[in-house]
Amino acid sequence: MHRGRIEVPEYIACLLRRLDAQGYTGYLVGGCVRDALLGRCPQDYDIAVGAPPRELLRIFSGYHTVETGARYGTVTVMADGHPVEITSFRRDGTYTDGRHPRTVEYTDSLAEDLARRDFTINAMAYRPDAGLVDPFGGEADLRRGVLTCVGDPRTRFAEDGLRILRAMRFCAVLGFSADAALVSAANACSPLLGEISAERVFSELTKCICGSYVRQVLEVFATPLCTVIPELAPAVGFDQKNPHHIYTVYGHIAAAVAACPPVRVLRLTMLLHDIAKPYVMTEDEVGVRHFRGHQERGAQMAGEILARLTCDRKTAAQVCRLIRYHDLRPAVDRCSIHRYVLKVGGYETALLLTAVRRADLSAQAPAYHNQFSSIDAAESMILQLQREGAPADVRGLAVRGADLLAAGIPSGPQMGQTLAALLEAVADGKVENTREALLLRAGSLILEK
C-alpha cells in the first residue's frame, strides 16, 4: 500500500488547476483514492468541489460536458478522451425509497460531503498540494484490511440497501474482513434488498461472486445472499450425511464457487449447482442421504432465479445446461467422450464442464480427490477431438441435407433422424466423417427401414 503522494494524470491535474483558477478547490474522491493507496491503477477518476452545478458548466464550457446526474450535482467532463465525473459538495436529505435521498443540498464543506458516503475507505479525498484528507480513518482501515461504514452502519444501509451488496463485493474483491457491526447491520437490514431493482442486485452479485475472496464472503453474508436468492436458504446448515461430502450443502456451494475460475458463467453455475439438494433429498435405511434428480431440478430452479434477476438469456441458458450435466462422468475413451460432447451441446460446454467438475470435486471429501486425474484425461480427449475437427453436431458432418435428398432420403422427420443416426455412427467410430462413407451409411439406413 502506498503512503504519501498519489500520482495524478495530467488531464486530471489540468481540471484541478482550472477549478483553482476560478476560486474553487477540487479534490479527488472515492474509489480512485482508495485504489491508488492500494497500489492499484484507478479505472476512473472522480472530483468533488464546492461549486454548484451551474458554475461547473460555466467553468468547463470549453469542454464537452454532460449533466449525467443533474439532480445530484454531477457533471461529466470529457478530458483528453476520458470521462471525469465532477460533483458538487452536498449533504443528502432524508432517504425515503431505500436508494436515493429525497432532497440534495449543496454545501461548500468537503467534510460534510465525505460524511454522507458509505464506507471509510471510500470517504477519503486527495489533492496534490494538500495531500490526503481522511476524517473517518479510511487509510487505517485499508492497512488493517477491514471494511467499516462511515458512522452507524444501520443508518448507511437504511439509506441505500444496495450498500449491503457493495460491502460484500468490496470484501470479495479486496480480501477485506467486514467489521462486526457492519455484518450485524447487513443481516438486520437485508430485507431492504427486496426494494432494489433486480438489475442492480444482479450486477453487484456477479461482481461479488467473481471476487478472489468470495468464499469467506458467502460464509459471512449468508443472510443477505439468501434474501436475494431465497431458494438458497434451505441449503444453509443442511447436513448432507453422505460419504462424498464434508460440508453442509451451503458450505459445499461456498467452497465450490471459490474453487472455480472467476468467470461469470462458471461462478453462477457453482452458486446454483446444488440448490435443489434440500428439495429432493431422500434418506436410506442406514441414514445416508441421496439427492437423485437434483441436477434437473436445480437447472429448472436456476432458470427461474436467473430470469428473476434479469440475467441475459445466453448466460442463463448456459448456466442451466452446466447444472443439468454437472454430475455426468463419462468413461475416458474416444467414443464415450465424443458422445459426451454431443450430449452436453458441444465443445464449449464440455470444456466448461471440466472446470465445473473440478470445482465440485474440490469441495468434496478428500478421499475422492483421486478423480481429478479422470477429469484431466477427459479434458485432454475433448481437446484432441476438437483439434481433429470431430463433429459436435450435425453441422459438422461431411454431408448436408441436399446430399441426402439426392440420395433419395425425403425432407422432414426422416431427414433429421438420418442425420442424427450418421452423427452417432461417427461418434461411435462406425463410419468415417467423409462424404462418401456417410452417403454409403445413409443408403444402408434406407435399406434397413
Coordinates of C-alpha atoms in Angstrom, one line a residue, residues 21 24 29 53 164 212 225 234 241 253 286 293 302 309 364 377 391 427:
A21 CA -8.2 29.5 -11.3
Y24 CA -12.8 26.6 -6.2
V29 CA -12.6 11.4 -4.1
P53 CA -23.6 22.5 -11.0
I164 CA -25.1 -4.3 1.6
S212 CA -10.9 -13.8 -5.4
L225 CA -27.5 -13.7 -0.1
P234 CA -32.6 -24.4 3.0
K241 CA -24.9 -37.1 5.6
I253 CA -21.5 -24.3 -2.5
V286 CA -28.7 -46.5 7.3
G293 CA -32.6 -35.7 -9.7
A302 CA -31.7 -21.8 -11.7
L309 CA -32.6 -11.4 -11.6
Q364 CA -16.0 -32.7 -1.7
A377 CA -7.9 -37.2 -19.1
P391 CA -18.3 -33.1 -35.3
A427 CA -19.1 -40.7 -32.7

